[in-house]
mmCIF file of C-alpha atoms in Angstrom:
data_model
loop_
_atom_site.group_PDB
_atom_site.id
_atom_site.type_symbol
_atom_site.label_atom_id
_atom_site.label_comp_id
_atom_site.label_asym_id
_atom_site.label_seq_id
_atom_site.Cartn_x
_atom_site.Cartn_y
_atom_site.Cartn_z
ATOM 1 C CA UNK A 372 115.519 -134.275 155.261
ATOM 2 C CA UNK A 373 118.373 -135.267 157.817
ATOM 3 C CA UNK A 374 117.203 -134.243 161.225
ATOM 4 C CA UNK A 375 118.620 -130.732 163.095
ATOM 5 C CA UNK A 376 120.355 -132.831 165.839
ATOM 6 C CA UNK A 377 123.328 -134.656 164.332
ATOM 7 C CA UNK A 378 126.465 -134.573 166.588
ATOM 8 C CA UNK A 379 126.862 -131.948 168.703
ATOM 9 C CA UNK A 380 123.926 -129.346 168.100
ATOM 10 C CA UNK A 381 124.562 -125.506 168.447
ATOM 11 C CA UNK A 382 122.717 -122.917 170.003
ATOM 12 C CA UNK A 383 123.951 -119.524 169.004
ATOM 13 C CA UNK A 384 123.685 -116.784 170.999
ATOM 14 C CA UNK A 385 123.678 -114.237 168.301
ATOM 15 C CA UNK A 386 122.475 -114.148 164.290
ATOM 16 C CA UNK A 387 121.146 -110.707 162.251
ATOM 17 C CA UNK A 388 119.301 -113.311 160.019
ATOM 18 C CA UNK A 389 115.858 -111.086 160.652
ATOM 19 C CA UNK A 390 118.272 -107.978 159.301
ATOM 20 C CA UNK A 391 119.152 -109.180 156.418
ATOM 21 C CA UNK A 392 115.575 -110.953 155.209
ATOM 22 C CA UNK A 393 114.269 -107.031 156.522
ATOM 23 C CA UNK A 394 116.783 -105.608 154.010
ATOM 24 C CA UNK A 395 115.634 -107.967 150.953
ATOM 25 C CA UNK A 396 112.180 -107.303 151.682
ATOM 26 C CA UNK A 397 111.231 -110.531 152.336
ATOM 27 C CA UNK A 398 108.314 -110.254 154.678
ATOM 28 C CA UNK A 399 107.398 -114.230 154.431
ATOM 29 C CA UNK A 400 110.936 -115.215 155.189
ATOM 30 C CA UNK A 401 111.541 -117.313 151.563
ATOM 31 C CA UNK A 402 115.192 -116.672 152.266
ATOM 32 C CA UNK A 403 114.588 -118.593 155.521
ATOM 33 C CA UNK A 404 112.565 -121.209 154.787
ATOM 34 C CA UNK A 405 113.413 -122.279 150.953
ATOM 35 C CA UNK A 406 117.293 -120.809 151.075
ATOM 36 C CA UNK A 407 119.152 -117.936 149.784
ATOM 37 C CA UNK A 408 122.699 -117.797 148.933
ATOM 38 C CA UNK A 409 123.804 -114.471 150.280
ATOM 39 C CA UNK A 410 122.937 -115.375 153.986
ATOM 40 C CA UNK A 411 124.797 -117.504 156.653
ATOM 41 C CA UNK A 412 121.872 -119.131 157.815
ATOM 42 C CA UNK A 413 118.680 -120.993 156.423
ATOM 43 C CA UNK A 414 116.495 -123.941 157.574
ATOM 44 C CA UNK A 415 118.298 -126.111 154.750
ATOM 45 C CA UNK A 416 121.754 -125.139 156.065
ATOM 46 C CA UNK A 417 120.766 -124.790 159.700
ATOM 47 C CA UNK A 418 119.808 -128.579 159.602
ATOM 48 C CA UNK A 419 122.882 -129.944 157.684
ATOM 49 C CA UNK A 420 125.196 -127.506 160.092
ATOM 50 C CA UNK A 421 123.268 -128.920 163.453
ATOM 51 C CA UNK A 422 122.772 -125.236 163.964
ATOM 52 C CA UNK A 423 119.296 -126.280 166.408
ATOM 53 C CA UNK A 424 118.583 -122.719 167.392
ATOM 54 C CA UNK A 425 119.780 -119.668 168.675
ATOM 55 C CA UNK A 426 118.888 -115.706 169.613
ATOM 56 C CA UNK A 427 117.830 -114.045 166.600
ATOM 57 C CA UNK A 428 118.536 -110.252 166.601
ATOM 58 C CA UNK A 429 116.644 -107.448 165.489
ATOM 59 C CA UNK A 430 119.024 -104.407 164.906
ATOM 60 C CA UNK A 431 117.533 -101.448 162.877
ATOM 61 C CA UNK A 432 121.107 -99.575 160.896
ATOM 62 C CA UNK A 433 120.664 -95.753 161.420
ATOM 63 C CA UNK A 434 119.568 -95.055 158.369
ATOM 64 C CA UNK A 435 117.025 -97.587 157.788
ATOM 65 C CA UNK A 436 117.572 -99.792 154.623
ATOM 66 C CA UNK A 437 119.373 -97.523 151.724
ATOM 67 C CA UNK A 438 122.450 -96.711 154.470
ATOM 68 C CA UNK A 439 125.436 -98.612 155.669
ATOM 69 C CA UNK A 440 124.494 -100.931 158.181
ATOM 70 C CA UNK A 441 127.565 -99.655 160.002
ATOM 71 C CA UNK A 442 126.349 -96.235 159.509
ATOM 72 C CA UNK A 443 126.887 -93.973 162.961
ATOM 73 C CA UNK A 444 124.116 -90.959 164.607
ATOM 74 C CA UNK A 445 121.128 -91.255 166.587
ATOM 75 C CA UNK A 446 118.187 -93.746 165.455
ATOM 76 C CA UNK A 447 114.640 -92.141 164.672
ATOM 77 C CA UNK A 448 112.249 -93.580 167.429
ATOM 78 C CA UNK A 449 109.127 -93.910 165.376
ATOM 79 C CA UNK A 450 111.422 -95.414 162.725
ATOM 80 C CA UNK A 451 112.981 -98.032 165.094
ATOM 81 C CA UNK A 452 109.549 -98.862 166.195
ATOM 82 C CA UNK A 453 108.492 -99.293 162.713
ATOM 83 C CA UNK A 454 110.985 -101.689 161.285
ATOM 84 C CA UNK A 455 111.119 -103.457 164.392
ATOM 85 C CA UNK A 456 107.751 -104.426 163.725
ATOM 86 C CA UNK A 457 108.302 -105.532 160.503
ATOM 87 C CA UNK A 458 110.992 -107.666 161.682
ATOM 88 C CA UNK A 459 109.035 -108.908 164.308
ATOM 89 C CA UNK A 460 106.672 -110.172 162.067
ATOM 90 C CA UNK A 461 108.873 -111.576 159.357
ATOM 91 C CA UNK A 462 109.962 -114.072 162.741
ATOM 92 C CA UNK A 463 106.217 -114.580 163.192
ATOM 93 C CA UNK A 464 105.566 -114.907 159.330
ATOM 94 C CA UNK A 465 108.134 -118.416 159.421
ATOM 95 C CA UNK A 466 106.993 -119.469 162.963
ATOM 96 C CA UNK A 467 103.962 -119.861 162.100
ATOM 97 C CA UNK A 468 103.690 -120.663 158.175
ATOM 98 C CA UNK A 469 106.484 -123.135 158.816
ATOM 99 C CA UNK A 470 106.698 -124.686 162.480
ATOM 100 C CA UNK A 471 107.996 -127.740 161.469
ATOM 101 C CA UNK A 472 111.424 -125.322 160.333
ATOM 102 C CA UNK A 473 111.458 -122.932 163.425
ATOM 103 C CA UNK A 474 109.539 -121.824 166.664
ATOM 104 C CA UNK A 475 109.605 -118.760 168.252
ATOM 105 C CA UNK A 476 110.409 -119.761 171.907
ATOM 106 C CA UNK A 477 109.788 -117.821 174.772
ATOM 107 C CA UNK A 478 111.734 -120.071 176.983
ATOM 108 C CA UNK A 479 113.408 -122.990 178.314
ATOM 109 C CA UNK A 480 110.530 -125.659 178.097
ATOM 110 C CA UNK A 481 109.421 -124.457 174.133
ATOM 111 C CA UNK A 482 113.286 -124.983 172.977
ATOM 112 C CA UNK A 483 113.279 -128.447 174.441
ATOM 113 C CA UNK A 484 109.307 -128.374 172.392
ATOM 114 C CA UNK A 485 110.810 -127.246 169.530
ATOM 115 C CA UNK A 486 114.272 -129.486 169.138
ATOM 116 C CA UNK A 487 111.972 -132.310 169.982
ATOM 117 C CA UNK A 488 109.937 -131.479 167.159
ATOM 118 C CA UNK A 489 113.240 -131.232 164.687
ATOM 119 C CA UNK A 490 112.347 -127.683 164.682
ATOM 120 C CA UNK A 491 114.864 -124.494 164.890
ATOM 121 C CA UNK A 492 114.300 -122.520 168.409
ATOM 122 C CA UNK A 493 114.398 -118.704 168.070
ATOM 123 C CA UNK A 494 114.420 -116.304 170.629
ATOM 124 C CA UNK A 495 113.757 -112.978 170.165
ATOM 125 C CA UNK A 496 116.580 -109.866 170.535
ATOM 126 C CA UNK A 497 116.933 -106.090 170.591
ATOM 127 C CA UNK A 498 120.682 -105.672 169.573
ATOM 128 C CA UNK A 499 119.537 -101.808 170.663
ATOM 129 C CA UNK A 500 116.511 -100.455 172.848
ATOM 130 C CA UNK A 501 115.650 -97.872 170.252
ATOM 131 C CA UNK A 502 112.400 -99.352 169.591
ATOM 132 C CA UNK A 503 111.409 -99.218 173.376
ATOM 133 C CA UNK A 504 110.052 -95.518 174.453
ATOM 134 C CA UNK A 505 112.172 -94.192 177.291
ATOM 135 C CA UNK A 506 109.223 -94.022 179.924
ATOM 136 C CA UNK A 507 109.160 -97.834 178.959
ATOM 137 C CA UNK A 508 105.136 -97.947 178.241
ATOM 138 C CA UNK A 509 105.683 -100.438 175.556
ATOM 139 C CA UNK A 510 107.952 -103.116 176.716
ATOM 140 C CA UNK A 511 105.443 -105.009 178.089
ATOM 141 C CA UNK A 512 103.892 -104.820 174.501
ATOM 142 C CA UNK A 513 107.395 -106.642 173.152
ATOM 143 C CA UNK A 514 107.676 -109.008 175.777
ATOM 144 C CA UNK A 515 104.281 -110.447 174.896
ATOM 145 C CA UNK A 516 105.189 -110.567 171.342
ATOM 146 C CA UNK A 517 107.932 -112.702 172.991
ATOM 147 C CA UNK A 518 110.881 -110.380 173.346
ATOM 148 C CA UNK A 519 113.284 -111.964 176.109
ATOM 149 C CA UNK A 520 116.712 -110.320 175.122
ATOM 150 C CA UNK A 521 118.021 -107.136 175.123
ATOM 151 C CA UNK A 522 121.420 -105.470 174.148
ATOM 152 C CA UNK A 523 120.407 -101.481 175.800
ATOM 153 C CA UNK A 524 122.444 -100.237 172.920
ATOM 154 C CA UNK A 525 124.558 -101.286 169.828
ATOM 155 C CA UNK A 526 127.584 -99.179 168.860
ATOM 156 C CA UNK A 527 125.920 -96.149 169.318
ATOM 157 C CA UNK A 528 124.185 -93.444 171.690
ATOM 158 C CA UNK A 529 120.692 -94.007 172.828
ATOM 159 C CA UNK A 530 118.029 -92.876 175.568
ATOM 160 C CA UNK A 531 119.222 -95.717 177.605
ATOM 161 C CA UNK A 532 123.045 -95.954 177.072
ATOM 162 C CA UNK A 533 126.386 -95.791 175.125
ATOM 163 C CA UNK A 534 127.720 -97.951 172.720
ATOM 164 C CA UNK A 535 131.636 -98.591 171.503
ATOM 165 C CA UNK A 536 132.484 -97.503 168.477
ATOM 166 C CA UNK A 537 134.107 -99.826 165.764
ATOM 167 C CA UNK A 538 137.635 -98.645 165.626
ATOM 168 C CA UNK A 539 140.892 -100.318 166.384
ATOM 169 C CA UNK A 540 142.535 -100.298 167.998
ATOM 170 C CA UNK A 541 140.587 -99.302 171.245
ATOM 171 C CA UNK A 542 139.048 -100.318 175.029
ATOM 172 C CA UNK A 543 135.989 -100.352 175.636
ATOM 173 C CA UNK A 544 136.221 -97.761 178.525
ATOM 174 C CA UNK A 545 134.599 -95.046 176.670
ATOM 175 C CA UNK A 546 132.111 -92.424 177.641
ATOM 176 C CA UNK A 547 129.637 -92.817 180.162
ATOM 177 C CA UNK A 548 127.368 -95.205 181.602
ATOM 178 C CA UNK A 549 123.872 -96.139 181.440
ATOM 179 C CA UNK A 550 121.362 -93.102 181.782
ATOM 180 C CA UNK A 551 118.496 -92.809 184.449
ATOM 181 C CA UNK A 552 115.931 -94.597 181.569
ATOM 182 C CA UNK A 553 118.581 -97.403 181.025
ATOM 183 C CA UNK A 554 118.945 -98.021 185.105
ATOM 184 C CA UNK A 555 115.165 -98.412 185.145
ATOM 185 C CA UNK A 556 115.233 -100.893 181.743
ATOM 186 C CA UNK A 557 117.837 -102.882 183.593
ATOM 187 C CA UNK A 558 115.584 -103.468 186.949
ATOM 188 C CA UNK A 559 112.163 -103.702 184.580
ATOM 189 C CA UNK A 560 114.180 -106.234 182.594
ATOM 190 C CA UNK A 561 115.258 -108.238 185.396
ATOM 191 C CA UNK A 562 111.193 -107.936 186.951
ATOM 192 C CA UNK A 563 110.373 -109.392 183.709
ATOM 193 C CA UNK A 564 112.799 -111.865 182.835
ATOM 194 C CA UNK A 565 113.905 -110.391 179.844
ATOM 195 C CA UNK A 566 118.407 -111.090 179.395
ATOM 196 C CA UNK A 567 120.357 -108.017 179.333
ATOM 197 C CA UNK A 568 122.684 -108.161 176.558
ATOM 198 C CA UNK A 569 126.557 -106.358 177.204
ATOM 199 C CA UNK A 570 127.779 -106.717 174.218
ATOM 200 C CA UNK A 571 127.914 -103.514 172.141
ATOM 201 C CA UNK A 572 128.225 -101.449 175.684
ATOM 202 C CA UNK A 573 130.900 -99.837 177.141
ATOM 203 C CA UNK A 574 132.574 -100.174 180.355
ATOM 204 C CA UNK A 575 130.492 -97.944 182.486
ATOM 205 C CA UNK A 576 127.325 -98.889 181.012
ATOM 206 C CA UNK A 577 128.536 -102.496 182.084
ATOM 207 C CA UNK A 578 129.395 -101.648 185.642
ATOM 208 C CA UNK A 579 125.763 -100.233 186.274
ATOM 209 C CA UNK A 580 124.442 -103.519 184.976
ATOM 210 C CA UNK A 581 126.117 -105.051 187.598
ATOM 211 C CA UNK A 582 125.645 -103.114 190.336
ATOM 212 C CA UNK A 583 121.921 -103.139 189.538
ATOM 213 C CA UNK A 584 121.000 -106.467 188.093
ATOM 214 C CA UNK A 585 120.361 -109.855 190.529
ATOM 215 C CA UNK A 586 121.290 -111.688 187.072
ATOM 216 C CA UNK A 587 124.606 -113.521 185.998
ATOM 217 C CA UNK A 588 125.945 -111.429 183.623
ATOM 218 C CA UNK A 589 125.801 -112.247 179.991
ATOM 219 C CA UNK A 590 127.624 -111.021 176.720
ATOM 220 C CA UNK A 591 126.393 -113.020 173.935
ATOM 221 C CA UNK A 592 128.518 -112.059 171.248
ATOM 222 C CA UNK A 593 132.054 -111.191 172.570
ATOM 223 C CA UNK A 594 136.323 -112.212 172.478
ATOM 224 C CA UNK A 595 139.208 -111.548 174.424
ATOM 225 C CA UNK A 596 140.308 -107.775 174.247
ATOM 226 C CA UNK A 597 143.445 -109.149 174.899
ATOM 227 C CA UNK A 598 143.545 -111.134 171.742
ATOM 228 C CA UNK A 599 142.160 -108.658 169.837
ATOM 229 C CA UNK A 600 142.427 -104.765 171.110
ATOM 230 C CA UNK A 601 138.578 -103.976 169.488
ATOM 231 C CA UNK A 602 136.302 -102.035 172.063
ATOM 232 C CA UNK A 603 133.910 -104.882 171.198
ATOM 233 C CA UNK A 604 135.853 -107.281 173.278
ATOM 234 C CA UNK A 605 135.973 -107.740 176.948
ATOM 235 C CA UNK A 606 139.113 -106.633 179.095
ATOM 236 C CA UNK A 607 140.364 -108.846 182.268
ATOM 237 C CA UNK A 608 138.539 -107.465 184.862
ATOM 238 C CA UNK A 609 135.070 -107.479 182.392
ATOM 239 C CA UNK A 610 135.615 -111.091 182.220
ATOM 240 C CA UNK A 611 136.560 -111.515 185.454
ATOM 241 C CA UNK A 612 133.557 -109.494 186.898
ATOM 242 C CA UNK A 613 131.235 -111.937 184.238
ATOM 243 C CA UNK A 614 132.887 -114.963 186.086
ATOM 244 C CA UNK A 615 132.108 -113.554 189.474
ATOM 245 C CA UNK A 616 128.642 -113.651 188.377
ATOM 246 C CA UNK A 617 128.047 -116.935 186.938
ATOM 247 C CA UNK A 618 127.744 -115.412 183.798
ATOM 248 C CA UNK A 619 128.444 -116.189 180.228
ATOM 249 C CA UNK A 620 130.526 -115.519 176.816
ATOM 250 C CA UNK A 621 129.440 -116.617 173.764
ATOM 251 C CA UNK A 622 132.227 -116.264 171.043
ATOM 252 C CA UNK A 623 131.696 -113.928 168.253
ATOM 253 C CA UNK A 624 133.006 -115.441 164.989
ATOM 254 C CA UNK A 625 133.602 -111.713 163.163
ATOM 255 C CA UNK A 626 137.059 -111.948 162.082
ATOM 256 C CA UNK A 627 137.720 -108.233 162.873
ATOM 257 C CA UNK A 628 136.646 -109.503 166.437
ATOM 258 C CA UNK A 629 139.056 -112.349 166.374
ATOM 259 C CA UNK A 630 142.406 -111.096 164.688
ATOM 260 C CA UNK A 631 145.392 -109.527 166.394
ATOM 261 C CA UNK A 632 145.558 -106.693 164.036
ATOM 262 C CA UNK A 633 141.465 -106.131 163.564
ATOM 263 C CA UNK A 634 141.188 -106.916 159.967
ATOM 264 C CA UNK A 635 137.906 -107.885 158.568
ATOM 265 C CA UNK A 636 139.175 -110.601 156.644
ATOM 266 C CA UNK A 637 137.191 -114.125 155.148
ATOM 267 C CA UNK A 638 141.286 -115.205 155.432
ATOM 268 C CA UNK A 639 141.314 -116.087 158.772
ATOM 269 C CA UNK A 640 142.525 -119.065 160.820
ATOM 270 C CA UNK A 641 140.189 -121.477 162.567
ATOM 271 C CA UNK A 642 143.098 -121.832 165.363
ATOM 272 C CA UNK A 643 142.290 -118.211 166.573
ATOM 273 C CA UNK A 644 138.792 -118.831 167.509
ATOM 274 C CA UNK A 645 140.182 -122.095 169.612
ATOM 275 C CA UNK A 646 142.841 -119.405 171.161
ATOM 276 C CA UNK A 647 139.750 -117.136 171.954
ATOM 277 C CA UNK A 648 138.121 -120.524 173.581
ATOM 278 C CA UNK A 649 140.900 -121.011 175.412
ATOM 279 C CA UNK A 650 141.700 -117.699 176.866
ATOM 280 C CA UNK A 651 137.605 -117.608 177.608
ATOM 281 C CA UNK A 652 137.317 -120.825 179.269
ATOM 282 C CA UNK A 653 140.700 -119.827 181.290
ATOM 283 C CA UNK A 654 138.792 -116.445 182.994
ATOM 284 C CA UNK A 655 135.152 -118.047 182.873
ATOM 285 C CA UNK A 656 135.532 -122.212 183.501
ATOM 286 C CA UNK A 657 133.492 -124.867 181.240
ATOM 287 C CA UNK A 658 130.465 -123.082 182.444
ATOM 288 C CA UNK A 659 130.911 -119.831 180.975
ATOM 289 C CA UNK A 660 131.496 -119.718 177.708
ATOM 290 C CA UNK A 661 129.345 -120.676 174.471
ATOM 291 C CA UNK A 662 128.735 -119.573 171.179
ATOM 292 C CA UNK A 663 127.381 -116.431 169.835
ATOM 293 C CA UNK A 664 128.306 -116.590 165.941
ATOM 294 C CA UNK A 665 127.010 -112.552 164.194
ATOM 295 C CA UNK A 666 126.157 -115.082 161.367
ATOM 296 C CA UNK A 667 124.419 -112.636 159.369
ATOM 297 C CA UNK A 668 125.843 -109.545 160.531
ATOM 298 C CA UNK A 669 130.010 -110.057 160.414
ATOM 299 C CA UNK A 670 132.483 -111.130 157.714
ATOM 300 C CA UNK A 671 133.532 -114.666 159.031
ATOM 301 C CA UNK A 672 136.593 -117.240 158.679
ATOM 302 C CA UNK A 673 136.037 -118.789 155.236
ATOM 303 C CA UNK A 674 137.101 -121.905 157.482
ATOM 304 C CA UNK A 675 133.477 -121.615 158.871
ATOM 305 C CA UNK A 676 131.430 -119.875 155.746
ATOM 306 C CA UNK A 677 127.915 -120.077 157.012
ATOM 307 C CA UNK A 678 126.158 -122.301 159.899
ATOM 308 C CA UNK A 679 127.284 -125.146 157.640
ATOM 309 C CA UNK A 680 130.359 -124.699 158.887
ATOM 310 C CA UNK A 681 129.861 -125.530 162.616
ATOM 311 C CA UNK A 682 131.365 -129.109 162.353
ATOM 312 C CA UNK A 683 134.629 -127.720 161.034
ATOM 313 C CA UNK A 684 134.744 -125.347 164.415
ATOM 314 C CA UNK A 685 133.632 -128.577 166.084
ATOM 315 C CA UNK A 686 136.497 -130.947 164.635
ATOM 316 C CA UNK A 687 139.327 -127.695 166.121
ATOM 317 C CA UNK A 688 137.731 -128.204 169.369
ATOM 318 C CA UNK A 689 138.466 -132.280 169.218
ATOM 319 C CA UNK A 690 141.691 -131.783 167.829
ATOM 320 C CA UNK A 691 142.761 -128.990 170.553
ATOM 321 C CA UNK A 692 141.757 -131.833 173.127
ATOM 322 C CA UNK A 693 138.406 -130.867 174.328
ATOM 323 C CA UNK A 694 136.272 -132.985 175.624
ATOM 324 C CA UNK A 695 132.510 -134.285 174.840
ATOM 325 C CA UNK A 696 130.974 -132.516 177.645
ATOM 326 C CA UNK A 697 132.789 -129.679 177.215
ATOM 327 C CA UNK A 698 131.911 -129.208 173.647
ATOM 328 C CA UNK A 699 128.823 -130.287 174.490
ATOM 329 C CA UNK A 700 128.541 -126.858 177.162
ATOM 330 C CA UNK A 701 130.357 -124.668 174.391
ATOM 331 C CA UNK A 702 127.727 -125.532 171.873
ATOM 332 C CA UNK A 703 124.328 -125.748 173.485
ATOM 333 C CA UNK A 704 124.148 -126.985 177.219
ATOM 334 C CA UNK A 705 125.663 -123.383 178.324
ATOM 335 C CA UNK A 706 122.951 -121.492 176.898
ATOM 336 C CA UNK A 707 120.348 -123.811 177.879
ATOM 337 C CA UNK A 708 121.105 -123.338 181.439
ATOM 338 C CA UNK A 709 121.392 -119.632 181.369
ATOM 339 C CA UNK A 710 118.320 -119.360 179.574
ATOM 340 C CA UNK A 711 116.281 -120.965 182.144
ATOM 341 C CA UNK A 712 117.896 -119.067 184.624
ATOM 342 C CA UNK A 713 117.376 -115.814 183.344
ATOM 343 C CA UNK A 714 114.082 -116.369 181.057
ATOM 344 C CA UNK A 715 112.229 -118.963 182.778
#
């Protein structure tokens, strides 16, 4: 088997790979480790896409597994806790059955481990604090299990926060910020060195992040609002604040994300993702912006497909006249540094 680190190797800063082995049932991870052909990613395709690791979310849809994924309302506590656990231990079931595929990292020095060892590096996310009890008692209990990422909320109301909705057009100034348990998340997350997440949160939410958090501010999974009018994207003066910080954007690949008029098409150009670059790397600089694909979770250029596909965004980088090092920093060397910085 060819190894992981062929050309330029990606680290993504978002896949719902964990989701979508949860929905099948699949508490070893077979999917994962032999290959399934309703996914984006696998350890066959990771290694022929150079896809060498990435955050790998856990999201729990409203309705737990016979509902929409998209499916709005509250999330049941207990039930979040549940199937967070199980999702937790499907990553734990392929970490440790299968090393020589994937590690679970929990930080800078076991991804360096892990690539050296021609192994996929996860780290583990909360796209959603559901799971974690408002008085925070047991997020001490996640971060041993090695959670070091969190997104407060998805696109949706919690204890700790609001979410944007889906519709489009939209901004993302919507509703209000974070709530007294999501200010005290934000400062236990930063005493901990767990990432806070902004993607999925709305404007206020955002602004308490950075008046409270000593971090760089980071939105893993996010495009130009002004590119694409979705409340998922970031406005001027979110980027701009993100810049001020020494923060980061990792680009989302969801086409509804990407085109000018929102639809959630496979049909989509690979020259709008460089135009997201662009406009990114414009408000940010070379050190600000990576990849955060929603393999998994989004309906993606057919340009791309799966993680297979990461040459092809690799070869529109070339041919729009970037650099080595700077596709270099897009695909890996951005997250790497943030990850030390705000993980350890």
């Amino acid at each position: 088997m060819p190894p992981v680190f062929e050309g330029y190797p990606v680290f993504d800063g978002h896949n719902d790979t964990l989701l979508r082995l949860w929905l099948a049932d699949d508490a070893a991870g077979t999917g994962f480790t032999e290959g399934r052909d309703d996914t984006h990613i696998d350890a066959i395709r990771a290694r022929k896409g150079g896809l060498m690791g990435g955050f790998f979310a856990i999201f729990v849809p409203t309705g737990g597994k016979n509902t929409s994924i998209l499916r709005k309302g509250e999330l049941d506590q207990k039930g979040a806790e549940t199937a967070t656990g199980e999702m937790i231990s499907i990553l734990d079931a392929i970490s440790t059955q299968h090393p020589d595929l994937l590690r679970q990292c929990r930080g800078h020095d076991d991804i360096l481990r892990a690539q050296g060892a021609d192994a996929m590096a996860a780290i583990l996310h909360f796209e959603g604090a559901e799971a974690i009890l408002p008085d925070l008692s047991n997020l001490e209990e996640y971060y041993r299990l090695g959670l070091r990422s969190i997104g407060p909320v998805w696109s949706r109301s919690n204890a700790f926060g609001h979410g944007v909705p889906m519709s489009f057009p939209g901004s993302p100034d919507q509703g209000d910020g974070l709530t007294g348990a999501g200010k005290e998340l934000v400062r236990a997350c930063d005493q901990l060195g767990i990432m806070l997440d902004l993607s999925h949160l709305n404007a206020a939410g955002m602004r308490d992040i950075a008046a409270i958090s000593t971090r760089p501010l980071i939105a893993t999974h996010s495009n130009c609002h002004a590119l694409s009018a979705s409340p998922r994207n970031l406005t001027a003066w979110q980027l701009d604040a993100i810049a001020e910080s020494g923060g980061l954007v990792g680009l989302n690949f969801a086409s509804g994300f990407l085109r000018e008029d929102g639809r959630k098409s496979r049909d989509t150009d690979i020259d709008i993702m460089i135009r997201h670059l662009d406009a990114l790397l414009d408000s940010l600089g070379e050190e600000g912006v990576a990849l955060g694909s929603d393999f998994d979770g989004a309906i993606i250029p057919s340009a791309i497909g799966d993680c297979t596909g990461l040459p092809r965004l690799v070869a529109a980088m070339e041919k729009a006249g970037y650099g080595d090092e700077l596709i270099s920093s897009i695909c890996s060397t951005n997250w790497l540094r943030q990850i030390k910085v705000q993980i350890g």
